[in-house]
mmCIF file of N, CA and C in Angstrom:
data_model
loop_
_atom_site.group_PDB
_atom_site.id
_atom_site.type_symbol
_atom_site.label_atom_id
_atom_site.label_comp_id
_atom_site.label_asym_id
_atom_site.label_seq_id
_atom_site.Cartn_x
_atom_site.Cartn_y
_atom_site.Cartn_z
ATOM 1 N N UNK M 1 71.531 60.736 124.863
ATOM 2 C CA UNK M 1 72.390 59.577 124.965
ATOM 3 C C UNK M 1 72.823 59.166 123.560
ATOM 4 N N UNK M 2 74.259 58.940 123.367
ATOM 5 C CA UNK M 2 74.356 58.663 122.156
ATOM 6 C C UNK M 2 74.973 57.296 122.182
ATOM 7 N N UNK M 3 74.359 56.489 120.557
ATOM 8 C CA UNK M 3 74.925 55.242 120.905
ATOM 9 C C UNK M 3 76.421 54.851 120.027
ATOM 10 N N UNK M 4 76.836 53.927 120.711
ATOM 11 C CA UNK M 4 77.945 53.797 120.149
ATOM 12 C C UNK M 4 78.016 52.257 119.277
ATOM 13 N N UNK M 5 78.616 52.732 117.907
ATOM 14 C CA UNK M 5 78.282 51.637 116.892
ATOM 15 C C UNK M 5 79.539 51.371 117.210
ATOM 16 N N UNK M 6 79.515 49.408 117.250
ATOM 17 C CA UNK M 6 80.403 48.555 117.473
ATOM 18 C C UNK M 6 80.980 48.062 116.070
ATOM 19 N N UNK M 7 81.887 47.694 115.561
ATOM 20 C CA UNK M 7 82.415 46.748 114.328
ATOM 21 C C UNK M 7 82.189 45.404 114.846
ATOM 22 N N UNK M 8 81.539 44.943 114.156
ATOM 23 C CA UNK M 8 81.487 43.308 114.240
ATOM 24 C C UNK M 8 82.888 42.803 113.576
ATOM 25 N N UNK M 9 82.950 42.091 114.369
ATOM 26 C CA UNK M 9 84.691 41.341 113.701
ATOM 27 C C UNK M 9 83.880 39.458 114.144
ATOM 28 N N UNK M 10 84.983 39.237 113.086
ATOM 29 C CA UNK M 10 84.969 37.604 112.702
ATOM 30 C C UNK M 10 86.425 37.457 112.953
ATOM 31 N N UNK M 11 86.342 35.873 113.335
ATOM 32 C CA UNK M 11 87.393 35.216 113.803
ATOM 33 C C UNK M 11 87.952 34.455 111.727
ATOM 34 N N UNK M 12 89.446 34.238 111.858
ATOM 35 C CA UNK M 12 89.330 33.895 110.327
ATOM 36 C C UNK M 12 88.636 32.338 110.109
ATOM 37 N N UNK M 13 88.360 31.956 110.916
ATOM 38 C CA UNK M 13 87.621 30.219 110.904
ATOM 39 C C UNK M 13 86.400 31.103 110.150
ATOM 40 N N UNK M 14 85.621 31.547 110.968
ATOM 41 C CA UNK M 14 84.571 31.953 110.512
ATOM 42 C C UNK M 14 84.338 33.002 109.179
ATOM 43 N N UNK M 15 85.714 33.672 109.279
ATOM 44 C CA UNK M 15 85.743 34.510 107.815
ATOM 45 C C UNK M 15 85.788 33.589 106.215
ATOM 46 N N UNK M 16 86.444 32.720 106.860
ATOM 47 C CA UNK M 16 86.832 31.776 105.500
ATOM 48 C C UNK M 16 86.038 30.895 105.178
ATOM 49 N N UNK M 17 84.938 30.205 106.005
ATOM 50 C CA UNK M 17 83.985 29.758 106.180
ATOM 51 C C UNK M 17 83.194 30.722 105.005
ATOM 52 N N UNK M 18 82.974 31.742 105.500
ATOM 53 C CA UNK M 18 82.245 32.605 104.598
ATOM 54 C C UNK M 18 82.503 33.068 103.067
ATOM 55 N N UNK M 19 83.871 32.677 102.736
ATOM 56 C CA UNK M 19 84.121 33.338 101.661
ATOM 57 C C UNK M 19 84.722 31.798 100.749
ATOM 58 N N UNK M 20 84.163 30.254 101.430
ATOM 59 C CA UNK M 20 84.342 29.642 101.208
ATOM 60 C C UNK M 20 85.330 28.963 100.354
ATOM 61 N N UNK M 21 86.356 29.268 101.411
ATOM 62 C CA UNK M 21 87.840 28.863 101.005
ATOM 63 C C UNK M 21 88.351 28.127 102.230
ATOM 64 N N UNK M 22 89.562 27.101 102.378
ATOM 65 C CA UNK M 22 90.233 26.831 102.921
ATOM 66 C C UNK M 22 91.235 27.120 104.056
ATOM 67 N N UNK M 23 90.881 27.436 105.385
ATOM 68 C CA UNK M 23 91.820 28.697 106.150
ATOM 69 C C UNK M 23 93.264 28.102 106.244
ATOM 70 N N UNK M 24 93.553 26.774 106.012
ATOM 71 C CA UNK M 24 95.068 26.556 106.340
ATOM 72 C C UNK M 24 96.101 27.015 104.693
ATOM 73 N N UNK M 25 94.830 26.938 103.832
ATOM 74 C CA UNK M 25 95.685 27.703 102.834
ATOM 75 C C UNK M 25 95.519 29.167 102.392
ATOM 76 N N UNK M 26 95.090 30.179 103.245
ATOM 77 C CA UNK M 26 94.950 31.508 103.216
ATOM 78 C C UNK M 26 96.459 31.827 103.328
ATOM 79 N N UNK M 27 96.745 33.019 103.558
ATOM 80 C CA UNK M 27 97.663 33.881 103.607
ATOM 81 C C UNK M 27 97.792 34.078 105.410
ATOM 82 N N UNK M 28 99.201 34.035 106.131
ATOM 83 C CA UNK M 28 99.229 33.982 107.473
ATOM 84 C C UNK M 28 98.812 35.350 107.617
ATOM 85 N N UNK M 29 98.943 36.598 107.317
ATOM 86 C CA UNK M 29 97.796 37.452 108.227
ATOM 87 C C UNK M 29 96.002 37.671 108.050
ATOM 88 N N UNK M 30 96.163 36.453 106.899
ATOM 89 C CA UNK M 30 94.520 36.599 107.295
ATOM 90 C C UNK M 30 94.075 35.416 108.591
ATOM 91 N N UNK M 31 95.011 34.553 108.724
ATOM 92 C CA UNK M 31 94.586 33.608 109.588
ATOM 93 C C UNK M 31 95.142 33.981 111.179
ATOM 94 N N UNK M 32 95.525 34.835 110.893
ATOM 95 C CA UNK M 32 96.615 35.745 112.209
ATOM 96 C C UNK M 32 95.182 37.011 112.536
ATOM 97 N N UNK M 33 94.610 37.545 112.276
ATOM 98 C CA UNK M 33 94.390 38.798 112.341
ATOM 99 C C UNK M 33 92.951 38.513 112.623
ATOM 100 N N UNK M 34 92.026 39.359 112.834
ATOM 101 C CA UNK M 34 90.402 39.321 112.647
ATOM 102 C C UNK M 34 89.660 40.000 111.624
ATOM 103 N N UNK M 35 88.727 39.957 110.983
ATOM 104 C CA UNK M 35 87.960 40.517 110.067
ATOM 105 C C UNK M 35 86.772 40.868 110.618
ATOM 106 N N UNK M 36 86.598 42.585 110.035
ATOM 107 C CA UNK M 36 85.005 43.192 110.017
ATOM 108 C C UNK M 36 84.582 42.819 109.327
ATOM 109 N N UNK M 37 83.223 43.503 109.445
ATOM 110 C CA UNK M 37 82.103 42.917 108.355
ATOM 111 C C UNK M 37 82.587 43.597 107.025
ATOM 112 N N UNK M 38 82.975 44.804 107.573
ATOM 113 C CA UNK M 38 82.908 45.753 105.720
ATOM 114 C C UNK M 38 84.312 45.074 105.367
ATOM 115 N N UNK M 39 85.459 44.612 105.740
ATOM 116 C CA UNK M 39 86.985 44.050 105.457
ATOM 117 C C UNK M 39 86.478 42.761 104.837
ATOM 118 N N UNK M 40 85.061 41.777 105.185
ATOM 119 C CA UNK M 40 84.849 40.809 104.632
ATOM 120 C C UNK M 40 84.133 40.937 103.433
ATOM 121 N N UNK M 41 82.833 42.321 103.465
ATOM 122 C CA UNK M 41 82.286 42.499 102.317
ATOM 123 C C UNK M 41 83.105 43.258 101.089
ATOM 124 N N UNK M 42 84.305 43.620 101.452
ATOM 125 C CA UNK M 42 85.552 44.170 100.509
ATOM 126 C C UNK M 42 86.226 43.144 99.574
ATOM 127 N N UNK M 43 86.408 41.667 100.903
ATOM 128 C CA UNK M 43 86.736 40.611 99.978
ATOM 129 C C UNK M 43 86.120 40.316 99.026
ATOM 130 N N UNK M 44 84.788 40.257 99.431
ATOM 131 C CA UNK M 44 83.914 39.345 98.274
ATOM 132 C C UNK M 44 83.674 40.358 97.341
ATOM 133 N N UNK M 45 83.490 41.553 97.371
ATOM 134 C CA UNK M 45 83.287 42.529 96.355
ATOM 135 C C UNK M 45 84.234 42.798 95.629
ATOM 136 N N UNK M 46 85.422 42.517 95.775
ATOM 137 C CA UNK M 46 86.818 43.195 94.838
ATOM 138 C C UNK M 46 87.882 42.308 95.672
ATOM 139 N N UNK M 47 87.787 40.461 95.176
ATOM 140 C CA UNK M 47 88.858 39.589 95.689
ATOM 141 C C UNK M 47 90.119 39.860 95.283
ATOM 142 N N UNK M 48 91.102 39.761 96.385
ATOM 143 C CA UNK M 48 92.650 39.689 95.657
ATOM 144 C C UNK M 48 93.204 38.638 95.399
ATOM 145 N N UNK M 49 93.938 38.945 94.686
ATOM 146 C CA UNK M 49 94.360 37.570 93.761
ATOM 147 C C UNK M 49 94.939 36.148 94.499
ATOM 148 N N UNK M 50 94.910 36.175 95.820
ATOM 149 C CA UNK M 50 95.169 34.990 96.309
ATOM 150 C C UNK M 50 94.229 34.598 96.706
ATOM 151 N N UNK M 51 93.006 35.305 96.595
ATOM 152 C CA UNK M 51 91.555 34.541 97.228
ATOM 153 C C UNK M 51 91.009 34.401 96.099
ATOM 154 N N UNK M 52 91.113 34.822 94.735
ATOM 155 C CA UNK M 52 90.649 34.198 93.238
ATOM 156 C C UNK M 52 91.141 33.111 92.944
ATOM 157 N N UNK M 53 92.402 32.839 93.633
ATOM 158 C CA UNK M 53 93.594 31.451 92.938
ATOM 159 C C UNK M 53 92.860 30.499 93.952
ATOM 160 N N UNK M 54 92.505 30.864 95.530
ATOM 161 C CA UNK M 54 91.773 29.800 95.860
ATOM 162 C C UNK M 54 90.876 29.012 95.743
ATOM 163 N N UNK M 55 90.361 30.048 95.633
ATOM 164 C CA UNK M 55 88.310 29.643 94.737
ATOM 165 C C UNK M 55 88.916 29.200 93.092
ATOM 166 N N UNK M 56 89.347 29.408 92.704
ATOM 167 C CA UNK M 56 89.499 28.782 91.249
ATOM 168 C C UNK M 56 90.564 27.013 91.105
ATOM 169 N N UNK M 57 91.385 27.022 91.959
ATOM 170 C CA UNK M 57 92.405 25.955 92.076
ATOM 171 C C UNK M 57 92.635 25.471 93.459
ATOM 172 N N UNK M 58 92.158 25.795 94.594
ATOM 173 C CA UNK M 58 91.964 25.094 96.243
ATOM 174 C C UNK M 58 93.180 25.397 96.520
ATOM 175 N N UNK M 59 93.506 24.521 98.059
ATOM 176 C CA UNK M 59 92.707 23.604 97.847
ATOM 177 C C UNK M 59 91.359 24.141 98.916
ATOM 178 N N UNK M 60 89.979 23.416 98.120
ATOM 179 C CA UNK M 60 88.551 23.549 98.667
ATOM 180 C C UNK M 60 88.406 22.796 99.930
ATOM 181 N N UNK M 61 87.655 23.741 100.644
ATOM 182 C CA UNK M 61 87.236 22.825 102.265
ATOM 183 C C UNK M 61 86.127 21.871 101.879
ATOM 184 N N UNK M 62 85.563 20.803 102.878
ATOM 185 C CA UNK M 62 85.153 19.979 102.372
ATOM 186 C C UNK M 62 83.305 20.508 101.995
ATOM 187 N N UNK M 63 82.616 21.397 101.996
ATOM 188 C CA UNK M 63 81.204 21.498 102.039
ATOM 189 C C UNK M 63 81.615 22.126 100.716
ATOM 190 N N UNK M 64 82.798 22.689 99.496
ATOM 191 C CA UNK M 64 83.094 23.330 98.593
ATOM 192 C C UNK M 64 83.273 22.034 97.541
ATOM 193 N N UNK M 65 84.063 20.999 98.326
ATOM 194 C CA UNK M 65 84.589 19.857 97.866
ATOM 195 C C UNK M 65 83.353 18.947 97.067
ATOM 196 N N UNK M 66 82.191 19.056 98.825
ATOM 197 C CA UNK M 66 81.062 18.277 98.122
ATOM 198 C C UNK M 66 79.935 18.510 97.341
ATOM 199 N N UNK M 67 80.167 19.971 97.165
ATOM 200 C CA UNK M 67 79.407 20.633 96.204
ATOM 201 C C UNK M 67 79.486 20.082 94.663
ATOM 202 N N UNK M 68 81.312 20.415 94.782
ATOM 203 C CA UNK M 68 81.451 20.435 93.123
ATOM 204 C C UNK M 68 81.279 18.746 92.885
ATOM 205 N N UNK M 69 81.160 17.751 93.837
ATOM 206 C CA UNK M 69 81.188 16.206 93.786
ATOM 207 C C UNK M 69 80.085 15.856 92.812
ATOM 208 N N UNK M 70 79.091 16.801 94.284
ATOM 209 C CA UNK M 70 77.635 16.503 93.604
ATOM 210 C C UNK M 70 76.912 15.470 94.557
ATOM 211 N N UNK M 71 77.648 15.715 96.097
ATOM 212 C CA UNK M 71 77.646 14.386 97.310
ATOM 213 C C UNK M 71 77.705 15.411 98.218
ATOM 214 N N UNK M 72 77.279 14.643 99.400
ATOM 215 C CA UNK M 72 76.887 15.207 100.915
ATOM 216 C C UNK M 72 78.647 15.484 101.269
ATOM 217 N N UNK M 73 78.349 16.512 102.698
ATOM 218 C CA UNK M 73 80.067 16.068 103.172
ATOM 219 C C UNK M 73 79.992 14.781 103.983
ATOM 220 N N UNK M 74 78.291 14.064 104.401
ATOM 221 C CA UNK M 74 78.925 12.682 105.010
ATOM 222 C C UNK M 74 78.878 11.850 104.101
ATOM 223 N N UNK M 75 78.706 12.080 102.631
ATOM 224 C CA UNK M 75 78.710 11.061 101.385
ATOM 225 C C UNK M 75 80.382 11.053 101.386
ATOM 226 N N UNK M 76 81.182 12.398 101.642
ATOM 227 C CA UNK M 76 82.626 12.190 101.194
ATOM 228 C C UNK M 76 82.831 11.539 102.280
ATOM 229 N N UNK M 77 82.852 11.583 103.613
ATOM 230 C CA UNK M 77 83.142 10.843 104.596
ATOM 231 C C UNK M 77 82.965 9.437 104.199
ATOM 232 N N UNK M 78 81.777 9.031 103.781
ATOM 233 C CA UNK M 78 81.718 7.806 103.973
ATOM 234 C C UNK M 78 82.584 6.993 102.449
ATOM 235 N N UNK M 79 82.629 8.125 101.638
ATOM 236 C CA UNK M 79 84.010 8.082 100.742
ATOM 237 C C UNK M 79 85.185 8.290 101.029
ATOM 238 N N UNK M 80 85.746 8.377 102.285
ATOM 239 C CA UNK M 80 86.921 8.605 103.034
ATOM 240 C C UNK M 80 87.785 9.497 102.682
ATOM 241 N N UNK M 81 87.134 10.466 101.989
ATOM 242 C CA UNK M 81 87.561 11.862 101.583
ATOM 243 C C UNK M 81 87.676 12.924 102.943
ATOM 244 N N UNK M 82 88.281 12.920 103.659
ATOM 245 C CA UNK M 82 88.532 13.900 105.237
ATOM 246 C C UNK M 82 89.530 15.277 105.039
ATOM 247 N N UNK M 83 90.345 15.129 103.894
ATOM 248 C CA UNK M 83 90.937 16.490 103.856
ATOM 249 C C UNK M 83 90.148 17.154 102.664
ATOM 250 N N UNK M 84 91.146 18.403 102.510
ATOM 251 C CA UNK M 84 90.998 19.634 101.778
ATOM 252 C C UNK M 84 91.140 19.133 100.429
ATOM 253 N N UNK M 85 90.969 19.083 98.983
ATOM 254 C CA UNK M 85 90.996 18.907 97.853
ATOM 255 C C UNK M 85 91.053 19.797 96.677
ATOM 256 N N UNK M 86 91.960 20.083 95.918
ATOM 257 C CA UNK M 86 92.141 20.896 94.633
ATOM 258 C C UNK M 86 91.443 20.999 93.765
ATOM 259 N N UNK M 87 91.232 21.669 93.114
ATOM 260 C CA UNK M 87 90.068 21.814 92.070
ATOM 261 C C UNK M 87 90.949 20.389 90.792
ATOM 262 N N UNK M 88 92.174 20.347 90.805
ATOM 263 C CA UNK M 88 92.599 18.834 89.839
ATOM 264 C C UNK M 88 92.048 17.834 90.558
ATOM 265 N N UNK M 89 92.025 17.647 91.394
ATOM 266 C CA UNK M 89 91.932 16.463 92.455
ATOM 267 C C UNK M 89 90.149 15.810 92.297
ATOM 268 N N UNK M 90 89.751 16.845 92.666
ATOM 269 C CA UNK M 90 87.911 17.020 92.367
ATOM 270 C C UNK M 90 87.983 16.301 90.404
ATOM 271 N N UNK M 91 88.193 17.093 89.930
ATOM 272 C CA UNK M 91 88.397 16.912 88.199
ATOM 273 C C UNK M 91 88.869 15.355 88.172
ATOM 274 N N UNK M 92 89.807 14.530 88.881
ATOM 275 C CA UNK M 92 90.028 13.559 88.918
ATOM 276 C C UNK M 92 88.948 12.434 88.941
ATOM 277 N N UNK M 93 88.581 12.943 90.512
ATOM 278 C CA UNK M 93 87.736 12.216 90.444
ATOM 279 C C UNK M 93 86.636 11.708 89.941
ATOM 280 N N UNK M 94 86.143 12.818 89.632
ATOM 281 C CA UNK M 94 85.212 12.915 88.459
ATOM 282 C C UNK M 94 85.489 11.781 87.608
ATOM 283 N N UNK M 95 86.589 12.021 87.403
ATOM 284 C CA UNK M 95 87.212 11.518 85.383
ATOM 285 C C UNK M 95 87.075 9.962 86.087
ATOM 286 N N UNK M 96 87.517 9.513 87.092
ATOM 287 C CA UNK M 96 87.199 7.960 88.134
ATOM 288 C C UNK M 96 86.380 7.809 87.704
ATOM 289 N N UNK M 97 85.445 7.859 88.754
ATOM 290 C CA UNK M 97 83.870 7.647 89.197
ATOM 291 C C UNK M 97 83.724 6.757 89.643
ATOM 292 N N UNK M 98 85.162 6.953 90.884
ATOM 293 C CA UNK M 98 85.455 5.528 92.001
ATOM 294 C C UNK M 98 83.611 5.141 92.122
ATOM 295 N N UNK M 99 83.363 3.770 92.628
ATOM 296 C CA UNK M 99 81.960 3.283 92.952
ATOM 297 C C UNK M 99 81.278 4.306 94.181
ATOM 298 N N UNK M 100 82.315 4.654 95.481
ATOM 299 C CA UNK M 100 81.641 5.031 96.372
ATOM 300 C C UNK M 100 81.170 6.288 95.464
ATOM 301 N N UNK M 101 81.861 7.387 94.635
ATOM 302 C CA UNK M 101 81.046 8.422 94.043
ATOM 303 C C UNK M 101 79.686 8.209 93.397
ATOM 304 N N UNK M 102 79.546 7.559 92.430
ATOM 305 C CA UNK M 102 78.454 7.237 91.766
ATOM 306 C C UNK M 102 77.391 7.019 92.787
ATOM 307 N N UNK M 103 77.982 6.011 93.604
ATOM 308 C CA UNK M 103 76.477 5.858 95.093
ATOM 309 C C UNK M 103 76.661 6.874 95.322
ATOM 310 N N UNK M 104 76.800 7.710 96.225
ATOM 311 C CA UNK M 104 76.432 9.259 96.763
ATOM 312 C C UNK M 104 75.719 9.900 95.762
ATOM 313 N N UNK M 105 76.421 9.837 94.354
ATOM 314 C CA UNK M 105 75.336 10.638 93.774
ATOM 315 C C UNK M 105 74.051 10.644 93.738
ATOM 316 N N UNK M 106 73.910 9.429 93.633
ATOM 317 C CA UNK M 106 72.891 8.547 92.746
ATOM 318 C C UNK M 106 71.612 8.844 93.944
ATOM 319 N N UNK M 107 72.526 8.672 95.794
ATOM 320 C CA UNK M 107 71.930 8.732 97.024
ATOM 321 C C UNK M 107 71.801 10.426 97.390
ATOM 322 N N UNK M 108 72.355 11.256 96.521
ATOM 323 C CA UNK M 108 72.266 12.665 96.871
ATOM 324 C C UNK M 108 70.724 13.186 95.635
ATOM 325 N N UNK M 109 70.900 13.044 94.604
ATOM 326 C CA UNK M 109 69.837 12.873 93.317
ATOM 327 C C UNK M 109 68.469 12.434 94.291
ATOM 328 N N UNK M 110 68.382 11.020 95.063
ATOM 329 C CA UNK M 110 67.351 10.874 95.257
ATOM 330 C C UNK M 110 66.864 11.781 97.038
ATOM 331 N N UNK M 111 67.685 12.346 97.378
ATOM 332 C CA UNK M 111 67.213 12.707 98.390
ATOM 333 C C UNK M 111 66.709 14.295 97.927
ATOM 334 N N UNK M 112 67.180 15.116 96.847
ATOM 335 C CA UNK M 112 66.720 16.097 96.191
ATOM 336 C C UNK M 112 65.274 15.745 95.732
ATOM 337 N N UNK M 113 65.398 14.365 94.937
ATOM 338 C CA UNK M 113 63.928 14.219 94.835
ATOM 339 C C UNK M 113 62.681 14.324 95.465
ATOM 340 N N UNK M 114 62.758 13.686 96.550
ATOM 341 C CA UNK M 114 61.989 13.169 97.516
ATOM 342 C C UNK M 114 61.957 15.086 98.588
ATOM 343 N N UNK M 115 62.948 15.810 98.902
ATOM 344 C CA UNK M 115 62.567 17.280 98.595
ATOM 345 C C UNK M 115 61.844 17.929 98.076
ATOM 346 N N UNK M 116 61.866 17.402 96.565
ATOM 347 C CA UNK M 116 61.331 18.624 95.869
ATOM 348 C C UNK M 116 59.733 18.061 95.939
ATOM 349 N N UNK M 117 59.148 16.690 96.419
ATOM 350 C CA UNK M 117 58.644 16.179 96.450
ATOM 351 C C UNK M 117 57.575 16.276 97.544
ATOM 352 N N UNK M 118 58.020 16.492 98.665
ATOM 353 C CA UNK M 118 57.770 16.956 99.830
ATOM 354 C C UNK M 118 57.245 18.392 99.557
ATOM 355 N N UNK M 119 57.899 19.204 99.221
ATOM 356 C CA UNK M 119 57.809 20.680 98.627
ATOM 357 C C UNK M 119 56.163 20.974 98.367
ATOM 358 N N UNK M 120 56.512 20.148 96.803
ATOM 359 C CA UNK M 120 55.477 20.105 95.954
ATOM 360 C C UNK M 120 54.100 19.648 96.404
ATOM 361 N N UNK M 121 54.055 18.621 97.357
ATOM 362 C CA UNK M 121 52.944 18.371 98.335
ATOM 363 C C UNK M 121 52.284 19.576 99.429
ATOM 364 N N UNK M 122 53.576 20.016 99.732
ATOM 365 C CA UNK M 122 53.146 21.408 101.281
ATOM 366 C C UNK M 122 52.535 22.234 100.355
ATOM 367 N N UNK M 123 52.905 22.680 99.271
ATOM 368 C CA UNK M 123 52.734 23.851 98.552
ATOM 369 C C UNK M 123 50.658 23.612 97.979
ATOM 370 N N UNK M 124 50.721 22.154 97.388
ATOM 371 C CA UNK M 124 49.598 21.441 97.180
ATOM 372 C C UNK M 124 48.677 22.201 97.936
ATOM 373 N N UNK M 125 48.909 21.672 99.501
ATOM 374 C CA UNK M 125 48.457 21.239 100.435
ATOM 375 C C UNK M 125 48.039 23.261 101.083
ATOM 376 N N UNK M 126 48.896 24.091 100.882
ATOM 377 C CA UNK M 126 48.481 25.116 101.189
ATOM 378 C C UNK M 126 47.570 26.378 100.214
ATOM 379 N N UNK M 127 47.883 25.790 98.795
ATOM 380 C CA UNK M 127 47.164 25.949 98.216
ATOM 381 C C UNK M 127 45.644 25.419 98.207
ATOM 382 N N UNK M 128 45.081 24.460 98.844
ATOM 383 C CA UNK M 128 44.108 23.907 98.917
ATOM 384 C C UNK M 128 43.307 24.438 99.803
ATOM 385 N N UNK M 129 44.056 24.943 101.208
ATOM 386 C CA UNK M 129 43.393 25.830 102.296
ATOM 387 C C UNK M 129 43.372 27.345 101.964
ATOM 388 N N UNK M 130 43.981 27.865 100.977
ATOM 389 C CA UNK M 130 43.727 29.358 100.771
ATOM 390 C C UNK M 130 42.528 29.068 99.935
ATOM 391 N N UNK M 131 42.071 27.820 99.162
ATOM 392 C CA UNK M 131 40.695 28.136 98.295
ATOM 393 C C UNK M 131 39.773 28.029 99.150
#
């Protein structure tokens, strides 16, 4: 019996998702078409130049957006940030440091803490039962 190897294909929501870019500003046959796995690991291994201009200048979806913030995506929400954003736009804000940013940070900082914090206790704590 022989088996037959399938291509996994991705829908482009989910491709762009992955290669963490923006799908309404892709190129219409990538948002037209489907992607394999090896057509997606091609992207990321040897990008073409309209998926370098994305990742370098957006505009960024919002979990890209709240990365470079330095805030949750419900910190931008609750900053009423709901669309897509440019890498100027991000830089802007920055250069702001409207109030709602600074809180998110300040509320993203301490929830890392209290992580690494937690962490540092389990780790304690399993170290104590291997002695």
């Amino acid at each position: 019996m022989t088996s037959h190897k399938t291509t996994q294909t991705m829908k482009p929501a989910t491709a762009a998702k992955k290669l963490g870019v923006y799908l309404q500003a892709t190129p219409a046959e990538f948002q037209e078409g489907v992607l394999s796995r090896d057509e997606l690991n091609a992207l990321q291994a040897d990008p073409p130049e309209w998926l370098q201009e994305l990742r370098r200048n957006g505009p960024h979806p919002r979990p890209v957006v709240a990365a470079k913030l330095g805030v949750s995506i419900a910190g931008l929400a609750r900053g009423g940030v709901t669309d897509a954003l440019t890498t100027e736009q991000i830089d802007a804000l920055k250069q702001e440091m409207p109030e709602w940013l600074r809180r998110e940070r300040e509320t993203q900082a301490e929830v890392r803490k209290e992580a690494a914090r937690i962490k540092e206790k389990k780790d304690a704590e399993q170290a104590d039962q291997a002695s």
